[in-house]
């Protein structure tokens, strides 16, 4: 809260007998050993510190080691007489069945009924295999996939109607279910489980071809990155995450005092300019699939403020001057770069371009930035009245 964080999300492990990923899914009741004061008690503590509270769930899945499975083994998708395939030690619930959807709704409604929660991360972490419903005859098994999605939409419809104050974010091992159908109910989606900043620049660049930044879940994660083991600067991770919903997935207690200060500044920056990121016009300027550098920008509705993100993958000695042609500016309006104080007219920035390198020859100058691999800069351009 002291850093300016607005929402605290409780991840996996708060429910049922969830002492490992082999148990507990399907039992959406609070584990009293983990949360002796319940969800409400924790939420009240979080809210008392000025933050909203959210939880992680995976409602479509069930572990065999769960009360739900022991009571209803026929509620999972599986072929009679054959061994079930497990993914992440879990089975897929048969959402083509109304009784299954009703049960999960009742469990979630009980959790959300207090009104303490403001956010739900709805995950889905395995593929659907053995798509056979025990509630349908063999001749109708071809309906199961379609009926499954109808059941999923039904659960979303009921939960979003009953709890309109709750923001739902969808996820399917990342962005595997990032589509308009899901966005109808969950207006933002986790873009990818790959949270490395360099990888995310390509992922978010590509996703922006179809979807707005306000729908793209993007967070600053820990380094070395858990998937590619890459170490990227904190500011580059933030500069990438700004162009999305923005958040943090790391242990603030393990950051240095300097990093905590940087996090505070990053959050303050996002709060100041979030309307531009969320509702401004987004332009892709340089593709990360074609160059060692990438650039994109957001422009406010009145075209008087623009935020340009510029990213370089690998540092190079004696690199040539680089410039990027901007877009969406007022041609006859003078803009000032808040970083350097330099002033240029909109037509110059759009046709000649913005100089994005410091022009040093051989010897790096740390005060100018861009001295390492995976570096980046943000340029805030404001119209001069």
GROMACS .gro file of C-alpha atoms in nm:
model
  385
    1UNK     CA    1   0.000   0.000   0.000
    2UNK     CA    2   0.287   0.238   0.076
    3UNK     CA    3   0.405   0.192  -0.283
    4UNK     CA    4   0.067   0.302  -0.416
    5UNK     CA    5  -0.068  -0.044  -0.501
    6UNK     CA    6  -0.446  -0.037  -0.546
    7UNK     CA    7  -0.537  -0.407  -0.563
    8UNK     CA    8  -0.392  -0.705  -0.375
    9UNK     CA    9  -0.465  -1.047  -0.525
   10UNK     CA   10  -0.445  -1.371  -0.326
   11UNK     CA   11  -0.311  -1.648  -0.549
   12UNK     CA   12  -0.355  -2.026  -0.540
   13UNK     CA   13  -0.364  -2.210  -0.206
   14UNK     CA   14  -0.642  -2.044  -0.004
   15UNK     CA   15  -0.911  -2.310  -0.052
   16UNK     CA   16  -0.994  -2.670   0.037
   17UNK     CA   17  -0.708  -2.908   0.116
   18UNK     CA   18  -0.480  -2.720  -0.122
   19UNK     CA   19  -0.146  -2.813   0.032
   20UNK     CA   20  -0.010  -2.904  -0.312
   21UNK     CA   21  -0.127  -2.897  -0.672
   22UNK     CA   22  -0.252  -3.255  -0.629
   23UNK     CA   23  -0.548  -3.165  -0.407
   24UNK     CA   24  -0.823  -2.916  -0.337
   25UNK     CA   25  -0.944  -2.795  -0.676
   26UNK     CA   26  -1.321  -2.811  -0.682
   27UNK     CA   27  -1.364  -2.736  -0.311
   28UNK     CA   28  -1.410  -2.358  -0.314
   29UNK     CA   29  -1.431  -2.312   0.061
   30UNK     CA   30  -1.176  -2.132   0.273
   31UNK     CA   31  -0.895  -2.338   0.423
   32UNK     CA   32  -0.911  -2.238   0.794
   33UNK     CA   33  -0.548  -2.334   0.852
   34UNK     CA   34  -0.441  -2.085   0.587
   35UNK     CA   35  -0.699  -1.816   0.660
   36UNK     CA   36  -0.829  -1.852   1.018
   37UNK     CA   37  -1.035  -1.535   0.978
   38UNK     CA   38  -1.164  -1.637   0.638
   39UNK     CA   39  -1.162  -1.445   0.313
   40UNK     CA   40  -1.361  -1.165   0.473
   41UNK     CA   41  -1.108  -1.123   0.753
   42UNK     CA   42  -0.817  -1.096   0.513
   43UNK     CA   43  -1.011  -0.867   0.280
   44UNK     CA   44  -1.091  -0.633   0.568
   45UNK     CA   45  -0.722  -0.608   0.658
   46UNK     CA   46  -0.631  -0.535   0.297
   47UNK     CA   47  -0.906  -0.276   0.258
   48UNK     CA   48  -0.804  -0.111   0.587
   49UNK     CA   49  -0.470  -0.040   0.420
   50UNK     CA   50  -0.640   0.135   0.132
   51UNK     CA   51  -0.630  -0.147  -0.122
   52UNK     CA   52  -0.895  -0.357  -0.291
   53UNK     CA   53  -0.887  -0.734  -0.262
   54UNK     CA   54  -0.905  -1.014  -0.517
   55UNK     CA   55  -0.867  -1.392  -0.541
   56UNK     CA   56  -0.746  -1.655  -0.787
   57UNK     CA   57  -0.972  -1.943  -0.889
   58UNK     CA   58  -0.975  -2.227  -1.141
   59UNK     CA   59  -1.343  -2.311  -1.147
   60UNK     CA   60  -1.347  -2.551  -1.440
   61UNK     CA   61  -1.099  -2.793  -1.284
   62UNK     CA   62  -1.107  -3.054  -1.010
   63UNK     CA   63  -0.850  -3.273  -0.836
   64UNK     CA   64  -0.929  -3.636  -0.769
   65UNK     CA   65  -0.821  -3.561  -0.413
   66UNK     CA   66  -1.116  -3.333  -0.339
   67UNK     CA   67  -1.454  -3.363  -0.171
   68UNK     CA   68  -1.626  -3.265  -0.495
   69UNK     CA   69  -1.466  -3.545  -0.696
   70UNK     CA   70  -1.522  -3.805  -0.426
   71UNK     CA   71  -1.892  -3.715  -0.421
   72UNK     CA   72  -1.935  -3.685  -0.798
   73UNK     CA   73  -1.668  -3.873  -0.999
   74UNK     CA   74  -1.905  -3.869  -1.297
   75UNK     CA   75  -1.885  -3.489  -1.311
   76UNK     CA   76  -1.553  -3.493  -1.497
   77UNK     CA   77  -1.501  -3.530  -1.869
   78UNK     CA   78  -1.372  -3.885  -1.918
   79UNK     CA   79  -1.432  -4.187  -2.140
   80UNK     CA   80  -1.603  -4.477  -1.958
   81UNK     CA   81  -1.375  -4.774  -1.904
   82UNK     CA   82  -1.057  -4.586  -1.987
   83UNK     CA   83  -0.795  -4.428  -1.766
   84UNK     CA   84  -0.829  -4.052  -1.736
   85UNK     CA   85  -0.547  -3.830  -1.856
   86UNK     CA   86  -0.440  -3.580  -1.591
   87UNK     CA   87  -0.293  -3.240  -1.663
   88UNK     CA   88  -0.131  -3.057  -1.372
   89UNK     CA   89  -0.280  -3.337  -1.159
   90UNK     CA   90  -0.631  -3.224  -1.241
   91UNK     CA   91  -0.940  -3.322  -1.438
   92UNK     CA   92  -1.181  -3.102  -1.633
   93UNK     CA   93  -1.529  -3.060  -1.490
   94UNK     CA   94  -1.816  -3.130  -1.729
   95UNK     CA   95  -1.957  -2.782  -1.778
   96UNK     CA   96  -2.204  -2.919  -2.032
   97UNK     CA   97  -2.401  -3.036  -1.726
   98UNK     CA   98  -2.630  -2.788  -1.554
   99UNK     CA   99  -2.585  -2.955  -1.215
  100UNK     CA  100  -2.208  -2.900  -1.235
  101UNK     CA  101  -2.247  -2.533  -1.328
  102UNK     CA  102  -2.503  -2.485  -1.051
  103UNK     CA  103  -2.270  -2.637  -0.791
  104UNK     CA  104  -1.975  -2.417  -0.885
  105UNK     CA  105  -2.197  -2.109  -0.894
  106UNK     CA  106  -2.324  -2.177  -0.544
  107UNK     CA  107  -1.971  -2.222  -0.411
  108UNK     CA  108  -1.843  -1.900  -0.572
  109UNK     CA  109  -2.152  -1.702  -0.476
  110UNK     CA  110  -2.092  -1.796  -0.113
  111UNK     CA  111  -1.736  -1.665  -0.136
  112UNK     CA  112  -1.833  -1.338  -0.305
  113UNK     CA  113  -2.155  -1.277  -0.110
  114UNK     CA  114  -1.988  -1.063   0.156
  115UNK     CA  115  -1.906  -0.801  -0.104
  116UNK     CA  116  -1.546  -0.783   0.013
  117UNK     CA  117  -1.389  -0.902  -0.311
  118UNK     CA  118  -1.332  -0.665  -0.601
  119UNK     CA  119  -1.149  -0.890  -0.847
  120UNK     CA  120  -1.137  -1.254  -0.957
  121UNK     CA  121  -0.858  -1.408  -1.164
  122UNK     CA  122  -1.033  -1.698  -1.342
  123UNK     CA  123  -0.768  -1.942  -1.459
  124UNK     CA  124  -0.789  -2.254  -1.676
  125UNK     CA  125  -0.463  -2.447  -1.687
  126UNK     CA  126  -0.507  -2.763  -1.890
  127UNK     CA  127  -0.639  -2.875  -2.225
  128UNK     CA  128  -0.973  -3.050  -2.256
  129UNK     CA  129  -0.913  -3.415  -2.343
  130UNK     CA  130  -1.140  -3.723  -2.333
  131UNK     CA  131  -1.430  -3.493  -2.411
  132UNK     CA  132  -1.704  -3.733  -2.303
  133UNK     CA  133  -1.999  -3.639  -2.086
  134UNK     CA  134  -2.150  -3.903  -1.860
  135UNK     CA  135  -2.483  -3.719  -1.890
  136UNK     CA  136  -2.524  -3.770  -2.267
  137UNK     CA  137  -2.563  -4.083  -2.481
  138UNK     CA  138  -2.289  -4.182  -2.724
  139UNK     CA  139  -2.477  -4.041  -3.021
  140UNK     CA  140  -2.473  -3.691  -2.867
  141UNK     CA  141  -2.110  -3.669  -2.755
  142UNK     CA  142  -2.042  -3.436  -3.046
  143UNK     CA  143  -2.240  -3.171  -2.859
  144UNK     CA  144  -2.016  -3.168  -2.553
  145UNK     CA  145  -1.760  -2.906  -2.657
  146UNK     CA  146  -2.032  -2.662  -2.758
  147UNK     CA  147  -2.240  -2.732  -2.449
  148UNK     CA  148  -1.928  -2.690  -2.234
  149UNK     CA  149  -1.878  -2.333  -2.357
  150UNK     CA  150  -2.248  -2.257  -2.313
  151UNK     CA  151  -2.217  -2.375  -1.954
  152UNK     CA  152  -1.908  -2.161  -1.906
  153UNK     CA  153  -2.088  -1.855  -2.041
  154UNK     CA  154  -2.385  -1.934  -1.818
  155UNK     CA  155  -2.164  -1.936  -1.509
  156UNK     CA  156  -1.999  -1.610  -1.612
  157UNK     CA  157  -2.340  -1.454  -1.681
  158UNK     CA  158  -2.476  -1.550  -1.341
  159UNK     CA  159  -2.167  -1.438  -1.148
  160UNK     CA  160  -2.125  -1.106  -1.328
  161UNK     CA  161  -2.497  -1.033  -1.289
  162UNK     CA  162  -2.502  -1.121  -0.919
  163UNK     CA  163  -2.174  -0.940  -0.843
  164UNK     CA  164  -2.147  -0.644  -1.084
  165UNK     CA  165  -1.884  -0.476  -0.865
  166UNK     CA  166  -1.635  -0.761  -0.923
  167UNK     CA  167  -1.385  -0.733  -1.209
  168UNK     CA  168  -1.322  -1.073  -1.368
  169UNK     CA  169  -0.999  -1.142  -1.556
  170UNK     CA  170  -0.987  -1.454  -1.769
  171UNK     CA  171  -0.683  -1.672  -1.819
  172UNK     CA  172  -0.613  -2.004  -1.991
  173UNK     CA  173  -0.249  -2.090  -1.929
  174UNK     CA  174  -0.199  -1.734  -2.043
  175UNK     CA  175  -0.379  -1.611  -2.353
  176UNK     CA  176  -0.516  -1.937  -2.493
  177UNK     CA  177  -0.874  -1.817  -2.451
  178UNK     CA  178  -0.819  -1.449  -2.533
  179UNK     CA  179  -1.124  -1.395  -2.753
  180UNK     CA  180  -1.432  -1.169  -2.782
  181UNK     CA  181  -1.659  -1.428  -2.620
  182UNK     CA  182  -1.456  -1.425  -2.300
  183UNK     CA  183  -1.404  -1.049  -2.310
  184UNK     CA  184  -1.782  -1.003  -2.304
  185UNK     CA  185  -1.779  -1.129  -1.945
  186UNK     CA  186  -1.418  -1.066  -1.839
  187UNK     CA  187  -1.308  -0.733  -1.990
  188UNK     CA  188  -0.942  -0.812  -1.943
  189UNK     CA  189  -0.743  -1.129  -2.005
  190UNK     CA  190  -0.401  -1.250  -1.898
  191UNK     CA  191  -0.211  -1.210  -2.223
  192UNK     CA  192   0.050  -1.478  -2.159
  193UNK     CA  193   0.213  -1.672  -1.877
  194UNK     CA  194   0.540  -1.563  -2.037
  195UNK     CA  195   0.610  -1.245  -1.840
  196UNK     CA  196   0.966  -1.177  -1.959
  197UNK     CA  197   0.974  -0.815  -2.077
  198UNK     CA  198   1.155  -0.888  -2.405
  199UNK     CA  199   0.918  -1.172  -2.492
  200UNK     CA  200   0.619  -0.966  -2.380
  201UNK     CA  201   0.706  -0.684  -2.621
  202UNK     CA  202   0.640  -0.923  -2.910
  203UNK     CA  203   0.339  -1.081  -2.742
  204UNK     CA  204   0.170  -0.750  -2.663
  205UNK     CA  205   0.263  -0.600  -3.000
  206UNK     CA  206   0.092  -0.890  -3.174
  207UNK     CA  207  -0.208  -0.896  -2.942
  208UNK     CA  208  -0.265  -0.524  -3.005
  209UNK     CA  209  -0.344  -0.606  -3.367
  210UNK     CA  210  -0.686  -0.725  -3.248
  211UNK     CA  211  -0.744  -0.609  -2.892
  212UNK     CA  212  -0.714  -0.281  -2.695
  213UNK     CA  213  -0.445  -0.226  -2.434
  214UNK     CA  214  -0.711  -0.205  -2.162
  215UNK     CA  215  -0.789  -0.574  -2.215
  216UNK     CA  216  -0.429  -0.699  -2.205
  217UNK     CA  217  -0.307  -0.822  -1.866
  218UNK     CA  218   0.057  -0.714  -1.830
  219UNK     CA  219   0.269  -0.718  -1.515
  220UNK     CA  220   0.620  -0.646  -1.392
  221UNK     CA  221   0.758  -0.984  -1.286
  222UNK     CA  222   1.061  -1.105  -1.092
  223UNK     CA  223   1.407  -1.155  -1.242
  224UNK     CA  224   1.571  -1.379  -1.338
  225UNK     CA  225   1.253  -1.457  -1.527
  226UNK     CA  226   1.110  -1.795  -1.427
  227UNK     CA  227   1.073  -1.911  -1.788
  228UNK     CA  228   1.369  -1.777  -1.984
  229UNK     CA  229   1.603  -1.696  -1.691
  230UNK     CA  230   1.664  -1.352  -1.840
  231UNK     CA  231   1.748  -1.049  -1.627
  232UNK     CA  232   1.595  -0.727  -1.755
  233UNK     CA  233   1.605  -0.381  -1.593
  234UNK     CA  234   1.314  -0.295  -1.367
  235UNK     CA  235   1.231   0.013  -1.570
  236UNK     CA  236   1.211  -0.189  -1.892
  237UNK     CA  237   0.973  -0.433  -1.729
  238UNK     CA  238   0.756  -0.139  -1.622
  239UNK     CA  239   0.787   0.040  -1.957
  240UNK     CA  240   0.653  -0.276  -2.121
  241UNK     CA  241   0.375  -0.336  -1.867
  242UNK     CA  242   0.244   0.022  -1.896
  243UNK     CA  243   0.106  -0.070  -2.237
  244UNK     CA  244  -0.154  -0.300  -2.086
  245UNK     CA  245  -0.339  -0.325  -1.755
  246UNK     CA  246  -0.017  -0.288  -1.548
  247UNK     CA  247   0.062  -0.463  -1.222
  248UNK     CA  248   0.337  -0.642  -1.028
  249UNK     CA  249   0.404  -1.011  -0.971
  250UNK     CA  250   0.700  -1.015  -0.735
  251UNK     CA  251   0.793  -1.002  -0.368
  252UNK     CA  252   0.832  -0.637  -0.273
  253UNK     CA  253   1.009  -0.750   0.044
  254UNK     CA  254   1.301  -0.875  -0.166
  255UNK     CA  255   1.357  -0.546  -0.348
  256UNK     CA  256   1.624  -0.297  -0.249
  257UNK     CA  257   1.540   0.048  -0.117
  258UNK     CA  258   1.633   0.193  -0.456
  259UNK     CA  259   1.403  -0.051  -0.633
  260UNK     CA  260   1.116   0.027  -0.396
  261UNK     CA  261   1.157   0.395  -0.479
  262UNK     CA  262   1.152   0.307  -0.848
  263UNK     CA  263   0.834   0.102  -0.803
  264UNK     CA  264   0.666   0.396  -0.627
  265UNK     CA  265   0.762   0.625  -0.915
  266UNK     CA  266   0.637   0.374  -1.172
  267UNK     CA  267   0.300   0.338  -1.001
  268UNK     CA  268   0.266   0.715  -0.969
  269UNK     CA  269   0.345   0.749  -1.340
  270UNK     CA  270   0.080   0.495  -1.434
  271UNK     CA  271  -0.182   0.668  -1.220
  272UNK     CA  272  -0.103   1.002  -1.382
  273UNK     CA  273  -0.129   0.873  -1.738
  274UNK     CA  274  -0.355   0.569  -1.713
  275UNK     CA  275  -0.641   0.732  -1.902
  276UNK     CA  276  -0.413   0.772  -2.203
  277UNK     CA  277  -0.298   0.410  -2.186
  278UNK     CA  278  -0.654   0.284  -2.137
  279UNK     CA  279  -0.855   0.514  -2.361
  280UNK     CA  280  -0.606   0.687  -2.591
  281UNK     CA  281  -0.524   0.594  -2.949
  282UNK     CA  282  -0.252   0.329  -2.977
  283UNK     CA  283   0.000   0.319  -3.262
  284UNK     CA  284   0.254   0.051  -3.346
  285UNK     CA  285   0.565   0.226  -3.477
  286UNK     CA  286   0.850  -0.027  -3.508
  287UNK     CA  287   0.802  -0.403  -3.505
  288UNK     CA  288   1.004  -0.619  -3.263
  289UNK     CA  289   0.978  -0.899  -3.518
  290UNK     CA  290   1.185  -0.704  -3.771
  291UNK     CA  291   1.431  -0.490  -3.576
  292UNK     CA  292   1.665  -0.483  -3.278
  293UNK     CA  293   1.442  -0.203  -3.151
  294UNK     CA  294   1.069  -0.168  -3.101
  295UNK     CA  295   0.847   0.136  -3.057
  296UNK     CA  296   0.482   0.207  -2.991
  297UNK     CA  297   0.286   0.502  -2.855
  298UNK     CA  298  -0.043   0.620  -2.709
  299UNK     CA  299  -0.199   0.958  -2.785
  300UNK     CA  300  -0.464   1.132  -2.576
  301UNK     CA  301  -0.806   1.204  -2.724
  302UNK     CA  302  -0.728   1.574  -2.771
  303UNK     CA  303  -0.387   1.485  -2.924
  304UNK     CA  304  -0.209   1.713  -2.679
  305UNK     CA  305  -0.023   1.440  -2.488
  306UNK     CA  306   0.161   1.139  -2.626
  307UNK     CA  307   0.358   0.863  -2.455
  308UNK     CA  308   0.618   0.685  -2.667
  309UNK     CA  309   0.776   0.357  -2.559
  310UNK     CA  310   1.111   0.274  -2.724
  311UNK     CA  311   1.293  -0.052  -2.653
  312UNK     CA  312   1.629  -0.192  -2.760
  313UNK     CA  313   1.702  -0.563  -2.730
  314UNK     CA  314   2.082  -0.576  -2.764
  315UNK     CA  315   2.327  -0.294  -2.699
  316UNK     CA  316   2.576  -0.212  -2.972
  317UNK     CA  317   2.900  -0.015  -2.975
  318UNK     CA  318   2.913   0.283  -3.212
  319UNK     CA  319   2.555   0.225  -3.314
  320UNK     CA  320   2.409   0.469  -3.564
  321UNK     CA  321   2.161   0.737  -3.467
  322UNK     CA  322   1.814   0.592  -3.454
  323UNK     CA  323   1.487   0.773  -3.498
  324UNK     CA  324   1.128   0.667  -3.498
  325UNK     CA  325   0.848   0.838  -3.688
  326UNK     CA  326   0.557   0.911  -3.456
  327UNK     CA  327   0.186   0.915  -3.538
  328UNK     CA  328  -0.139   1.077  -3.430
  329UNK     CA  329   0.002   1.420  -3.339
  330UNK     CA  330  -0.128   1.763  -3.441
  331UNK     CA  331   0.100   1.870  -3.730
  332UNK     CA  332   0.112   2.242  -3.644
  333UNK     CA  333   0.137   2.199  -3.267
  334UNK     CA  334   0.466   2.236  -3.080
  335UNK     CA  335   0.543   1.946  -2.844
  336UNK     CA  336   0.791   1.936  -2.558
  337UNK     CA  337   0.968   1.621  -2.442
  338UNK     CA  338   0.931   1.616  -2.063
  339UNK     CA  339   1.255   1.418  -2.033
  340UNK     CA  340   1.494   1.642  -2.226
  341UNK     CA  341   1.298   1.963  -2.271
  342UNK     CA  342   1.348   1.942  -2.647
  343UNK     CA  343   1.072   2.094  -2.859
  344UNK     CA  344   0.952   1.985  -3.202
  345UNK     CA  345   0.641   2.037  -3.408
  346UNK     CA  346   0.408   1.747  -3.465
  347UNK     CA  347   0.476   1.729  -3.840
  348UNK     CA  348   0.851   1.705  -3.775
  349UNK     CA  349   0.802   1.424  -3.524
  350UNK     CA  350   0.576   1.235  -3.762
  351UNK     CA  351   0.778   1.281  -4.083
  352UNK     CA  352   1.141   1.317  -3.974
  353UNK     CA  353   1.104   1.135  -3.645
  354UNK     CA  354   1.212   1.138  -3.283
  355UNK     CA  355   1.582   1.080  -3.219
  356UNK     CA  356   1.597   0.788  -2.976
  357UNK     CA  357   1.969   0.728  -2.924
  358UNK     CA  358   2.219   0.936  -2.733
  359UNK     CA  359   2.478   0.927  -3.011
  360UNK     CA  360   2.770   0.825  -2.791
  361UNK     CA  361   3.065   0.671  -2.974
  362UNK     CA  362   3.206   0.379  -2.788
  363UNK     CA  363   3.196   0.495  -2.428
  364UNK     CA  364   2.862   0.455  -2.250
  365UNK     CA  365   2.721   0.738  -2.044
  366UNK     CA  366   2.506   0.594  -1.764
  367UNK     CA  367   2.335   0.926  -1.699
  368UNK     CA  368   2.190   0.908  -2.050
  369UNK     CA  369   2.053   0.558  -2.005
  370UNK     CA  370   2.042   0.291  -2.276
  371UNK     CA  371   2.376   0.147  -2.171
  372UNK     CA  372   2.283  -0.221  -2.138
  373UNK     CA  373   2.099  -0.493  -2.321
  374UNK     CA  374   1.719  -0.496  -2.287
  375UNK     CA  375   1.701  -0.124  -2.217
  376UNK     CA  376   1.421   0.120  -2.290
  377UNK     CA  377   1.298   0.475  -2.267
  378UNK     CA  378   0.964   0.645  -2.231
  379UNK     CA  379   0.905   0.983  -2.391
  380UNK     CA  380   0.617   1.198  -2.269
  381UNK     CA  381   0.534   1.468  -2.521
  382UNK     CA  382   0.307   1.754  -2.419
  383UNK     CA  383   0.165   2.024  -2.643
  384UNK     CA  384   0.308   2.366  -2.565
  385UNK     CA  385   0.020   2.606  -2.506
   0.00000   0.00000   0.00000
